[in-house]
Amino acid sequence: MPTPHPPRPSYPPPGGGAGESDESLAAPLRAGSDIEASRSAALLMARHWRPVQEYAVICLAASGPVAHMVAAAAFHQILDRVALGETADAIRPRLLVSVRDTVANWAVEDRIAEVLPDLGKPAGGRGMRAAKSMTPENRTLAERSFLGLPALAQSLLWHAEVEAEPITVPAGLLGMDTTTASAALEDAREKFREGCVRAHRELAPSQECRYYNRLLDVPIRRGGALLPDVQEHLAQCPYCRAAAEQLGHVEGGLGVLLVEAVLGWGARRYLDSRPGRKGGEEAPRTRAAARRGGGGGRRRAAARTTRILARIPVPVRRPPGPWSSKTLLTSVGVAGAGLLASVLAVSTLSGGGDGKDAVATAGLVPGDSEAETTPTPTPTSGRAGLPSADHTTRLRNAAAQLCLDIDGEPKPGASVVLAVCSTASTQQWTFESDGELRSAAGPDLCLDSHADAGVVILGTCAAEDAGRGKDVRYDLTVQGELLPRWDETLALATGGVDPGSDIVVKVRDHTSGQHWLTDAPLPSQSHGSLSIAGTGGTSAQPAELAGH
């Protein structure tokens, strides 16, 4: 609780005088005095303008006047609510959510989109227009818990964990001394965790999930081993797996969890843009947390949680035929199969985790001269493993069931679209060991995801250390997603489900429109370091190694 007469913070936030909280600055907005209200609005904007405008740039995928318009609209909406009686505490996350919603609302209005072309970026307004939800489903518990906290707790958590600011900053925004703020921050962390546990129980789809509520919470919090029956339940229940992953983030990586739960769209890019996180630094811990081992203790607990979750046996569906676990172990080897199981478990549970998702590059070994791919008129289901150098395949979008093709003559600048699958050379692609996705129709041509404002085109392949090296290179996840190396929070996706639809980059959301499947192998083919045996005939049975 704030002290009656809090001392001035040693590091006041910009805007207003030392000791002036956001709430005290907002008081004139409710008093009806135009001059004082104007002053208060100006000071609040000075305090919060920069991060709000930067998030507007992220949501639009473009800087310039439109980003300033969005930021100004967000301030207008939130300050109007404050003038009507809402608290000014925790105003920062509310402003950011208003920015996101403003871009989304403007993008669906054709009249506005026509006069503001910046709303048409696939990684910005156009992507928001097509998105079903702004926040991922596996952040439901964290979102519910955060919104249920008092504004004071929300402000402390947001500025300490997401913005990675010293405790003096939220203390100044709230008008309290740093000792009180430090204690309140620790209390807010505990209340947030309790809210996640309570939300898991209240939203549980079955009585069995409710039964495992505390059996799931306590071991993760203490960093111990889960009971065997709890592990068995997690292996079958995606709801509880998501809950376990969110509870794990509370012990380490709370900033990631909060920003994804509250903002969703562009969350990782906003998190990485915070000045307090330069060099990948975590949010500074309070003195109270340090006395209790809060820094290292939380990191050790997070590491133990990761090990716990990685040991959960997540089931992987396999098609009928020779793809039994015995065959997989024989093909990959015991050590390789263990690594594959860990990758699948972590990627399935994290759903984004710390932003460094497992990438399926271990099997991309160049120069496997014995492997050949013979395309068939209709590709079968594929896997998240593209052929190594000199071996081509088609790429079929899982949502549209159409193949990646070149529109017209293969040349730099040519459009890349979806088309009915065929044996045309323009539908043949090679995933190089350095991450290039090279066209068989033009050996010097690669997919370029950065040259045309988020619309993927054909471009000239570039050296890995060249200025455009990351524009034509991708990392492949075990789910079959292609993440451009210039921004791995994005993924190659389809702009529609009809032939002729553009290929674009969108914020990664793990939907089927961002999953790409390859042709099934013929008998005795090899893909990189994984030896794959087909079923024979003209259409081989695939090995579904992508996570489900």
Coordinates of C-alpha atoms in Angstrom, one line a residue:
M1 CA 0.0 0.0 0.0
P2 CA 1.3 3.5 -0.7
T3 CA 2.5 5.5 2.3
P4 CA 0.4 8.6 3.2
H5 CA 3.3 10.9 2.3
P6 CA 5.6 8.9 0.0
P7 CA 9.2 10.2 -0.4
R8 CA 10.2 11.4 -3.8
P9 CA 11.6 8.5 -6.0
S10 CA 15.3 8.8 -6.8
Y11 CA 14.6 8.1 -10.5
P12 CA 11.4 9.9 -11.5
P13 CA 9.8 9.1 -14.9
P14 CA 9.8 11.8 -17.5
G15 CA 6.9 14.2 -17.5
G16 CA 5.6 15.9 -14.4
G17 CA 7.6 16.7 -11.3
A18 CA 9.3 14.4 -8.9
G19 CA 6.8 12.6 -6.8
E20 CA 3.9 13.3 -9.2
S21 CA 2.2 10.0 -9.9
D22 CA 0.1 9.2 -13.0
E23 CA -3.0 9.3 -10.8
S24 CA -2.1 12.8 -9.4
L25 CA -1.5 14.1 -13.0
A26 CA -4.8 12.7 -14.1
A27 CA -6.8 14.4 -11.4
P28 CA -7.3 17.7 -13.3
L29 CA -8.7 15.7 -16.2
R30 CA -11.7 14.9 -14.0
A31 CA -12.0 18.4 -12.6
G32 CA -13.3 20.1 -15.8
S33 CA -10.6 22.8 -16.0
D34 CA -9.5 23.0 -19.6
I35 CA -6.1 24.6 -18.9
E36 CA -5.2 22.2 -16.1
A37 CA -6.6 19.2 -18.1
S38 CA -4.5 20.2 -21.1
R39 CA -1.4 20.4 -18.9
S40 CA -2.1 17.0 -17.4
A41 CA -2.7 15.4 -20.8
A42 CA 0.6 16.8 -22.1
L43 CA 2.6 15.5 -19.1
L44 CA 1.0 12.0 -19.3
M45 CA 1.8 11.8 -23.0
A46 CA 5.4 12.9 -22.3
R47 CA 5.7 10.0 -19.9
H48 CA 4.2 7.3 -22.1
W49 CA 4.5 8.5 -25.7
R50 CA 7.7 6.8 -26.8
P51 CA 6.7 3.2 -26.1
V52 CA 3.2 3.7 -27.4
Q53 CA 4.4 5.2 -30.7
E54 CA 7.0 2.4 -31.0
Y55 CA 4.3 -0.2 -30.6
A56 CA 2.2 1.5 -33.2
V57 CA 5.1 1.1 -35.6
I58 CA 5.3 -2.6 -34.7
C59 CA 1.5 -3.1 -35.3
L60 CA 1.6 -1.2 -38.6
A61 CA 4.9 -2.8 -39.7
A62 CA 5.7 0.8 -40.9
S63 CA 6.9 4.0 -39.4
G64 CA 5.7 7.5 -40.3
P65 CA 2.7 9.7 -39.9
V66 CA 0.2 6.9 -39.6
A67 CA 2.0 5.5 -36.5
H68 CA 1.7 8.9 -34.9
M69 CA -2.0 9.0 -35.8
V70 CA -2.5 5.7 -34.1
A71 CA -0.6 6.6 -31.0
A72 CA -2.6 9.9 -30.7
A73 CA -5.9 8.1 -31.1
A74 CA -4.9 5.6 -28.4
F75 CA -4.1 8.5 -26.0
H76 CA -7.4 10.2 -26.8
Q77 CA -9.4 7.0 -26.0
I78 CA -7.6 6.2 -22.8
L79 CA -7.4 9.7 -21.4
D80 CA -11.2 10.1 -22.1
R81 CA -11.8 7.1 -20.0
V82 CA -9.6 8.4 -17.2
A83 CA -11.5 11.7 -17.4
L84 CA -14.7 9.7 -16.8
G85 CA -13.4 8.1 -13.7
E86 CA -11.0 5.2 -14.6
T87 CA -7.8 5.0 -12.7
A88 CA -4.6 6.3 -14.3
D89 CA -2.6 3.5 -12.6
A90 CA -1.3 0.9 -15.1
I91 CA -2.1 3.2 -18.0
R92 CA 0.9 1.9 -20.1
P93 CA -0.5 -1.5 -20.9
R94 CA -4.0 0.0 -21.6
L95 CA -2.5 2.4 -24.0
L96 CA -0.7 -0.4 -25.8
V97 CA -3.8 -2.5 -26.1
S98 CA -5.6 0.6 -27.5
V99 CA -2.9 0.9 -30.1
R100 CA -3.4 -2.7 -31.2
D101 CA -7.2 -2.4 -31.3
T102 CA -7.0 0.9 -33.2
V103 CA -4.9 -0.6 -36.0
A104 CA -7.2 -3.7 -36.1
N105 CA -10.3 -1.5 -36.3
W106 CA -9.0 0.8 -38.9
A107 CA -7.8 -2.0 -41.0
V108 CA -11.3 -3.6 -41.4
E109 CA -12.8 -0.2 -42.4
D110 CA -12.3 -0.1 -46.2
R111 CA -12.8 3.7 -46.3
I112 CA -9.9 4.2 -43.9
A113 CA -7.7 1.5 -45.4
E114 CA -8.0 3.2 -48.8
V115 CA -6.6 6.5 -47.6
L116 CA -4.0 5.0 -45.3
P117 CA -2.0 2.5 -47.4
D118 CA 0.2 1.7 -44.4
L119 CA -2.7 -0.4 -43.1
G120 CA -2.2 -2.8 -45.9
K121 CA 1.1 -4.4 -44.8
P122 CA 0.8 -8.3 -44.4
A123 CA 2.7 -8.1 -41.1
G124 CA 0.6 -5.2 -39.9
G125 CA -3.0 -4.1 -40.5
R126 CA -3.7 -6.6 -43.3
G127 CA -2.5 -9.4 -41.1
M128 CA -4.6 -8.2 -38.2
R129 CA -7.7 -8.0 -40.5
A130 CA -7.3 -11.7 -41.2
A131 CA -6.4 -12.8 -37.7
K132 CA -9.0 -14.6 -35.7
S133 CA -7.6 -13.4 -32.4
M134 CA -5.0 -11.0 -31.2
T135 CA -3.7 -13.2 -28.4
P136 CA -2.8 -16.9 -28.5
E137 CA -5.0 -19.5 -27.0
N138 CA -2.2 -20.8 -24.8
R139 CA -2.0 -17.5 -22.9
T140 CA -5.7 -17.6 -21.7
L141 CA -4.8 -18.2 -18.0
A142 CA -2.2 -15.5 -17.9
E143 CA -4.5 -13.0 -19.6
R144 CA -7.3 -13.7 -17.2
S145 CA -5.0 -13.5 -14.1
F146 CA -3.4 -10.2 -15.2
L147 CA -6.7 -8.5 -15.9
G148 CA -8.0 -9.6 -12.5
L149 CA -5.2 -7.9 -10.6
P150 CA -5.6 -4.4 -9.1
A151 CA -4.2 -1.6 -11.3
L152 CA -1.3 -1.0 -8.9
A153 CA -0.2 -4.6 -9.2
Q154 CA -0.6 -4.5 -13.0
S155 CA 1.6 -1.4 -13.2
L156 CA 4.3 -2.9 -11.1
L157 CA 4.4 -6.1 -13.0
W158 CA 4.3 -4.4 -16.4
H159 CA 7.1 -1.9 -15.8
A160 CA 9.4 -4.3 -13.9
E161 CA 8.9 -7.4 -16.0
V162 CA 8.0 -6.3 -19.5
E163 CA 9.6 -2.9 -19.7
A164 CA 12.6 -4.1 -17.6
E165 CA 12.8 -0.8 -15.8
P166 CA 14.3 -0.3 -12.3
I167 CA 11.9 -0.3 -9.4
T168 CA 12.2 3.4 -9.1
V169 CA 10.3 3.9 -12.3
P170 CA 7.0 2.2 -11.4
A171 CA 7.4 3.6 -7.9
G172 CA 7.5 7.1 -9.3
L173 CA 4.5 6.4 -11.6
L174 CA 2.5 5.2 -8.6
G175 CA 3.8 7.8 -6.2
M176 CA 5.3 5.4 -3.6
D177 CA 8.7 4.8 -2.2
T178 CA 10.9 2.1 -3.6
T179 CA 10.9 -0.1 -0.4
T180 CA 7.1 -0.2 -0.5
A181 CA 7.1 -0.7 -4.3
S182 CA 9.6 -3.6 -4.0
A183 CA 7.4 -5.4 -1.5
A184 CA 4.3 -4.7 -3.5
L185 CA 6.0 -6.1 -6.6
E186 CA 6.8 -9.4 -4.9
D187 CA 3.2 -9.6 -3.7
A188 CA 1.9 -8.9 -7.2
R189 CA 4.0 -11.8 -8.6
E190 CA 2.5 -14.2 -6.1
K191 CA -1.0 -12.9 -6.8
F192 CA -0.5 -13.3 -10.5
R193 CA 0.6 -16.9 -10.1
E194 CA -2.4 -17.6 -7.8
G195 CA -4.6 -16.1 -10.4
C196 CA -3.2 -18.4 -13.1
V197 CA -3.8 -21.5 -10.8
R198 CA -7.3 -20.3 -10.1
A199 CA -8.0 -19.7 -13.8
H200 CA -6.8 -23.2 -14.6
R201 CA -9.3 -24.6 -12.1
E202 CA -12.2 -22.4 -13.2
L203 CA -11.8 -22.9 -16.9
A204 CA -10.9 -26.6 -16.7
P205 CA -12.7 -28.6 -19.4
S206 CA -13.1 -31.7 -17.1
Q207 CA -13.2 -32.8 -13.5
E208 CA -9.9 -34.6 -14.1
C209 CA -8.2 -31.3 -15.0
R210 CA -9.5 -29.7 -11.9
Y211 CA -8.2 -32.7 -9.8
Y212 CA -4.7 -32.1 -11.1
N213 CA -4.7 -28.4 -10.4
R214 CA -2.5 -28.3 -7.3
L215 CA -0.6 -31.4 -8.3
L216 CA 0.5 -29.4 -11.3
D217 CA 1.2 -26.1 -9.5
V218 CA 3.2 -27.2 -6.5
P219 CA 6.0 -29.3 -8.2
I220 CA 6.5 -26.6 -10.9
R221 CA 6.7 -23.9 -8.3
R222 CA 9.2 -25.9 -6.3
G223 CA 11.2 -27.2 -9.3
G224 CA 10.5 -30.8 -8.3
A225 CA 9.4 -33.8 -10.3
L226 CA 5.8 -34.3 -11.5
L227 CA 4.0 -37.4 -10.3
P228 CA 3.7 -40.1 -12.9
D229 CA 0.0 -39.8 -13.2
V230 CA 0.3 -36.0 -13.7
Q231 CA 2.8 -36.6 -16.5
E232 CA 0.5 -39.1 -18.1
H233 CA -2.4 -36.6 -17.9
L234 CA -0.3 -33.9 -19.5
A235 CA 0.6 -36.1 -22.3
Q236 CA -3.1 -36.4 -23.3
C237 CA -4.4 -33.0 -22.3
P238 CA -3.4 -29.9 -24.3
Y239 CA -5.2 -27.6 -21.9
C240 CA -3.1 -28.7 -18.9
R241 CA 0.1 -28.7 -21.0
A242 CA -0.5 -25.1 -21.8
A243 CA -1.2 -24.4 -18.1
A244 CA 2.0 -26.1 -17.1
E245 CA 3.9 -24.0 -19.6
Q246 CA 2.4 -20.7 -18.4
L247 CA 3.1 -21.6 -14.8
G248 CA 6.7 -22.4 -15.8
H249 CA 7.1 -18.9 -17.2
V250 CA 6.0 -17.4 -13.9
E251 CA 9.2 -18.7 -12.3
G252 CA 11.4 -17.5 -15.2
G253 CA 10.5 -15.4 -18.2
L254 CA 7.5 -13.6 -16.7
G255 CA 7.9 -10.7 -19.0
V256 CA 7.5 -12.9 -22.0
L257 CA 4.3 -14.4 -20.6
L258 CA 2.8 -11.0 -19.7
V259 CA 3.5 -9.3 -23.0
E260 CA 2.1 -12.3 -25.0
A261 CA -1.0 -12.5 -22.8
V262 CA -1.8 -8.8 -22.8
L263 CA -0.7 -7.7 -26.3
G264 CA -0.3 -10.9 -28.3
W265 CA 0.2 -9.2 -31.7
G266 CA 3.9 -8.1 -32.1
A267 CA 4.5 -9.1 -28.4
R268 CA 8.1 -10.4 -28.9
R269 CA 9.1 -7.4 -31.0
Y270 CA 7.8 -5.0 -28.4
L271 CA 9.6 -6.9 -25.7
D272 CA 12.9 -6.9 -27.6
S273 CA 12.6 -3.2 -28.3
R274 CA 12.6 -2.2 -24.6
P275 CA 15.7 -0.1 -23.6
G276 CA 16.0 -2.1 -20.3
R277 CA 16.5 -5.3 -22.3
K278 CA 19.5 -4.2 -24.3
G279 CA 21.8 -7.2 -24.7
G280 CA 19.1 -9.6 -23.7
E281 CA 19.1 -8.5 -20.1
E282 CA 16.3 -9.6 -17.9
A283 CA 14.3 -7.2 -15.8
P284 CA 16.2 -6.0 -12.7
R285 CA 15.2 -7.7 -9.5
T286 CA 14.2 -5.8 -6.5
R287 CA 16.3 -5.7 -3.3
A288 CA 13.6 -7.8 -1.6
A289 CA 13.8 -10.4 -4.3
A290 CA 17.6 -10.4 -4.1
R291 CA 17.6 -11.0 -0.4
R292 CA 15.5 -14.0 -1.0
G293 CA 17.5 -15.2 -3.9
G294 CA 14.9 -14.0 -6.4
G295 CA 17.3 -13.6 -9.4
G296 CA 19.3 -16.8 -9.5
G297 CA 16.6 -18.8 -7.7
R298 CA 14.0 -18.0 -10.3
R299 CA 16.3 -18.8 -13.1
R300 CA 17.2 -22.2 -11.5
A301 CA 13.5 -22.9 -11.0
A302 CA 12.9 -22.0 -14.6
A303 CA 15.6 -24.4 -15.7
R304 CA 14.1 -27.2 -13.6
T305 CA 10.7 -26.5 -15.0
T306 CA 12.1 -26.8 -18.5
R307 CA 13.5 -30.2 -17.7
I308 CA 10.2 -31.3 -16.1
L309 CA 8.2 -30.3 -19.1
A310 CA 10.7 -31.8 -21.6
R311 CA 10.3 -35.2 -19.9
I312 CA 6.5 -35.3 -20.5
P313 CA 5.8 -37.9 -23.1
V314 CA 3.9 -35.9 -25.7
P315 CA 2.1 -38.3 -28.1
V316 CA 3.0 -38.0 -31.8
R317 CA 0.5 -39.3 -34.3
R318 CA 2.0 -41.6 -36.9
P319 CA 0.3 -42.9 -40.1
P320 CA -0.3 -46.6 -40.5
G321 CA 2.4 -48.7 -42.2
P322 CA 6.1 -48.9 -41.4
W323 CA 6.2 -45.8 -39.2
S324 CA 6.3 -47.5 -35.8
S325 CA 8.5 -46.2 -33.0
K326 CA 10.8 -49.1 -33.6
T327 CA 11.3 -48.0 -37.2
L328 CA 11.9 -44.4 -36.1
L329 CA 14.5 -45.5 -33.5
T330 CA 16.3 -47.7 -36.1
S331 CA 16.4 -44.9 -38.7
V332 CA 17.5 -42.1 -36.4
G333 CA 19.4 -43.9 -33.7
V334 CA 18.7 -43.9 -30.0
A335 CA 20.4 -40.6 -29.3
G336 CA 18.8 -38.9 -32.3
A337 CA 15.4 -40.1 -31.3
G338 CA 15.8 -38.8 -27.8
L339 CA 16.8 -35.4 -29.3
L340 CA 13.8 -35.4 -31.6
A341 CA 11.4 -36.3 -28.7
S342 CA 12.8 -33.4 -26.7
V343 CA 12.4 -30.9 -29.6
L344 CA 8.8 -32.0 -30.1
A345 CA 8.0 -31.8 -26.4
V346 CA 9.5 -28.4 -25.9
S347 CA 7.9 -26.9 -29.1
T348 CA 4.5 -28.4 -28.3
L349 CA 4.5 -27.1 -24.7
S350 CA 6.1 -23.7 -25.3
G351 CA 4.0 -22.4 -28.2
G352 CA 6.5 -19.6 -28.4
G353 CA 8.2 -19.9 -25.0
D354 CA 11.2 -17.6 -24.9
G355 CA 11.1 -16.7 -28.6
K356 CA 13.8 -19.3 -29.6
D357 CA 11.7 -22.2 -30.7
A358 CA 13.3 -25.4 -31.6
V359 CA 14.3 -25.3 -35.3
A360 CA 14.5 -28.5 -37.3
T361 CA 17.9 -28.0 -38.9
A362 CA 19.7 -31.1 -37.7
G363 CA 18.5 -33.1 -40.7
L364 CA 19.5 -30.6 -43.3
V365 CA 22.8 -32.0 -44.4
P366 CA 24.0 -30.9 -47.8
G367 CA 25.4 -33.2 -50.5
D368 CA 23.3 -36.4 -50.0
S369 CA 23.8 -37.5 -53.6
E370 CA 21.7 -40.7 -53.3
A371 CA 18.4 -38.9 -52.6
E372 CA 16.1 -38.0 -55.4
T373 CA 12.6 -36.6 -55.4
T374 CA 10.2 -37.5 -58.2
P375 CA 7.2 -35.3 -58.1
T376 CA 3.7 -36.7 -58.6
P377 CA 0.6 -34.8 -59.8
T378 CA -0.9 -34.7 -56.3
P379 CA 1.5 -34.4 -53.3
T380 CA 0.7 -36.4 -50.3
S381 CA 1.0 -35.1 -46.7
G382 CA 4.5 -33.9 -45.9
R383 CA 6.7 -33.3 -43.0
A384 CA 8.7 -30.5 -41.5
G385 CA 11.9 -31.6 -43.2
L386 CA 12.9 -30.0 -46.6
P387 CA 15.4 -31.8 -48.9
S388 CA 19.1 -31.0 -48.8
A389 CA 21.1 -29.4 -51.6
D390 CA 20.4 -30.8 -55.1
H391 CA 17.2 -32.4 -54.1
T392 CA 13.9 -30.7 -54.8
T393 CA 10.4 -30.9 -53.6
R394 CA 7.1 -29.0 -53.8
L395 CA 5.8 -27.0 -50.9
R396 CA 2.1 -27.4 -50.2
N397 CA 0.3 -25.1 -47.9
A398 CA -1.5 -27.1 -45.2
A399 CA -4.5 -24.7 -45.1
A400 CA -5.0 -24.1 -48.9
Q401 CA -3.8 -27.5 -50.1
L402 CA -2.1 -25.6 -53.0
C403 CA 1.5 -25.5 -53.9
L404 CA 4.1 -22.7 -53.9
D405 CA 4.6 -21.5 -57.5
I406 CA 6.1 -18.6 -59.5
D407 CA 3.7 -16.4 -61.4
G408 CA 5.0 -15.9 -64.9
E409 CA 8.7 -16.0 -65.9
P410 CA 11.2 -16.9 -63.2
K411 CA 13.1 -13.6 -62.7
P412 CA 14.0 -11.2 -59.9
G413 CA 10.9 -9.5 -58.8
A414 CA 8.5 -12.2 -60.0
S415 CA 5.5 -12.8 -57.7
V416 CA 5.3 -16.0 -55.7
V417 CA 1.8 -17.4 -55.4
L418 CA -0.3 -20.5 -54.6
A419 CA -1.2 -22.7 -57.6
V420 CA -2.8 -26.1 -58.2
C421 CA 0.0 -28.6 -57.6
S422 CA 1.7 -29.9 -60.8
T423 CA 5.0 -31.2 -62.1
A424 CA 6.1 -27.7 -63.3
S425 CA 9.7 -26.8 -62.5
T426 CA 8.4 -23.5 -61.0
Q427 CA 6.9 -25.6 -58.2
Q428 CA 10.2 -27.2 -57.3
W429 CA 12.3 -25.8 -54.4
T430 CA 15.4 -26.7 -52.6
F431 CA 16.2 -25.8 -49.0
E432 CA 19.9 -25.2 -48.8
S433 CA 22.1 -25.9 -45.8
D434 CA 22.6 -22.2 -45.2
G435 CA 18.8 -21.5 -45.1
E436 CA 18.2 -20.4 -48.7
L437 CA 15.0 -21.5 -50.3
R438 CA 16.1 -21.8 -53.9
S439 CA 14.0 -22.2 -57.0
A440 CA 14.7 -25.1 -59.4
A441 CA 13.5 -23.0 -62.3
G442 CA 16.2 -20.4 -61.7
P443 CA 19.2 -21.7 -59.7
D444 CA 20.3 -18.2 -58.8
L445 CA 16.8 -17.2 -57.6
C446 CA 15.6 -17.5 -54.0
L447 CA 12.5 -16.5 -52.0
D448 CA 12.9 -12.9 -50.7
S449 CA 10.6 -12.0 -47.8
H450 CA 11.8 -8.5 -47.2
A451 CA 12.0 -6.7 -50.5
D452 CA 8.3 -5.8 -51.0
A453 CA 6.8 -4.8 -47.7
G454 CA 6.0 -8.2 -46.5
V455 CA 4.9 -9.7 -49.8
V456 CA 7.2 -12.6 -50.8
I457 CA 8.7 -12.3 -54.2
L458 CA 11.5 -14.0 -56.2
G459 CA 14.9 -12.4 -55.6
T460 CA 18.5 -13.0 -56.4
C461 CA 20.2 -15.3 -53.9
A462 CA 22.7 -13.5 -51.7
A463 CA 25.8 -14.4 -49.7
E464 CA 25.1 -15.2 -46.1
D465 CA 27.2 -12.3 -44.8
A466 CA 25.8 -9.9 -47.3
G467 CA 23.4 -7.1 -46.4
R468 CA 20.5 -9.0 -47.9
G469 CA 21.6 -12.4 -46.5
K470 CA 18.8 -12.7 -44.0
D471 CA 16.2 -11.5 -46.5
V472 CA 16.5 -14.8 -48.5
R473 CA 17.2 -17.2 -45.6
Y474 CA 14.8 -19.1 -43.3
D475 CA 14.8 -21.3 -40.3
L476 CA 12.5 -24.4 -40.4
T477 CA 10.6 -25.4 -37.3
V478 CA 9.4 -28.9 -36.5
Q479 CA 5.8 -27.8 -37.3
G480 CA 6.8 -27.0 -40.9
E481 CA 7.0 -23.2 -40.4
L482 CA 9.5 -21.1 -42.4
L483 CA 10.7 -18.2 -40.3
P484 CA 12.6 -15.4 -42.1
R485 CA 15.9 -14.7 -40.4
W486 CA 15.5 -11.0 -40.5
D487 CA 12.6 -11.3 -38.0
E488 CA 11.8 -14.8 -36.7
T489 CA 8.6 -13.6 -35.0
L490 CA 7.2 -13.7 -38.5
A491 CA 6.4 -16.8 -40.7
L492 CA 5.7 -17.4 -44.4
A493 CA 2.0 -17.7 -44.8
T494 CA -0.6 -17.6 -47.5
G495 CA -2.6 -14.4 -48.2
G496 CA -5.6 -16.5 -49.1
V497 CA -6.7 -20.1 -49.9
D498 CA -7.4 -19.6 -53.7
P499 CA -5.1 -20.2 -56.6
G500 CA -3.2 -17.0 -57.3
S501 CA -3.1 -15.9 -53.7
D502 CA 0.1 -14.1 -52.7
I503 CA 2.6 -15.5 -50.3
V504 CA 3.3 -13.1 -47.4
V505 CA 5.0 -12.8 -44.1
K506 CA 2.7 -12.6 -41.0
V507 CA 3.1 -12.6 -37.3
R508 CA 3.7 -16.2 -36.3
D509 CA 0.5 -17.7 -35.0
H510 CA 1.0 -21.5 -35.4
T511 CA -2.1 -21.8 -37.7
S512 CA -2.2 -24.2 -40.7
G513 CA -1.9 -21.3 -43.1
Q514 CA 1.8 -21.0 -41.9
H515 CA 2.5 -24.8 -42.2
W516 CA 4.2 -26.1 -45.3
L517 CA 4.3 -29.8 -46.3
T518 CA 6.6 -31.6 -48.7
D519 CA 6.2 -34.4 -51.2
A520 CA 6.4 -37.9 -49.7
P521 CA 9.7 -39.8 -50.3
L522 CA 10.0 -42.8 -52.5
P523 CA 11.5 -46.1 -51.2
S524 CA 15.0 -45.9 -49.7
Q525 CA 15.2 -42.1 -50.0
S526 CA 17.1 -40.1 -47.4
H527 CA 16.3 -36.6 -46.3
G528 CA 19.4 -35.1 -44.7
S529 CA 20.5 -37.2 -41.7
L530 CA 17.2 -39.0 -41.3
S531 CA 17.0 -42.1 -43.3
I532 CA 13.4 -42.4 -44.6
A533 CA 11.8 -45.4 -46.2
G534 CA 8.6 -45.0 -48.2
T535 CA 5.8 -47.5 -48.9
G536 CA 6.7 -47.9 -52.6
G537 CA 4.6 -47.2 -55.7
T538 CA 3.9 -43.8 -57.1
S539 CA 2.8 -42.2 -53.9
A540 CA 4.8 -42.9 -50.8
Q541 CA 3.4 -42.8 -47.2
P542 CA 4.9 -39.9 -45.3
A543 CA 6.4 -39.7 -41.9
E544 CA 4.6 -37.0 -40.0
L545 CA 7.4 -35.6 -37.9
A546 CA 5.7 -32.2 -37.4
G547 CA 4.2 -31.5 -34.0
H548 CA 0.4 -31.7 -33.8

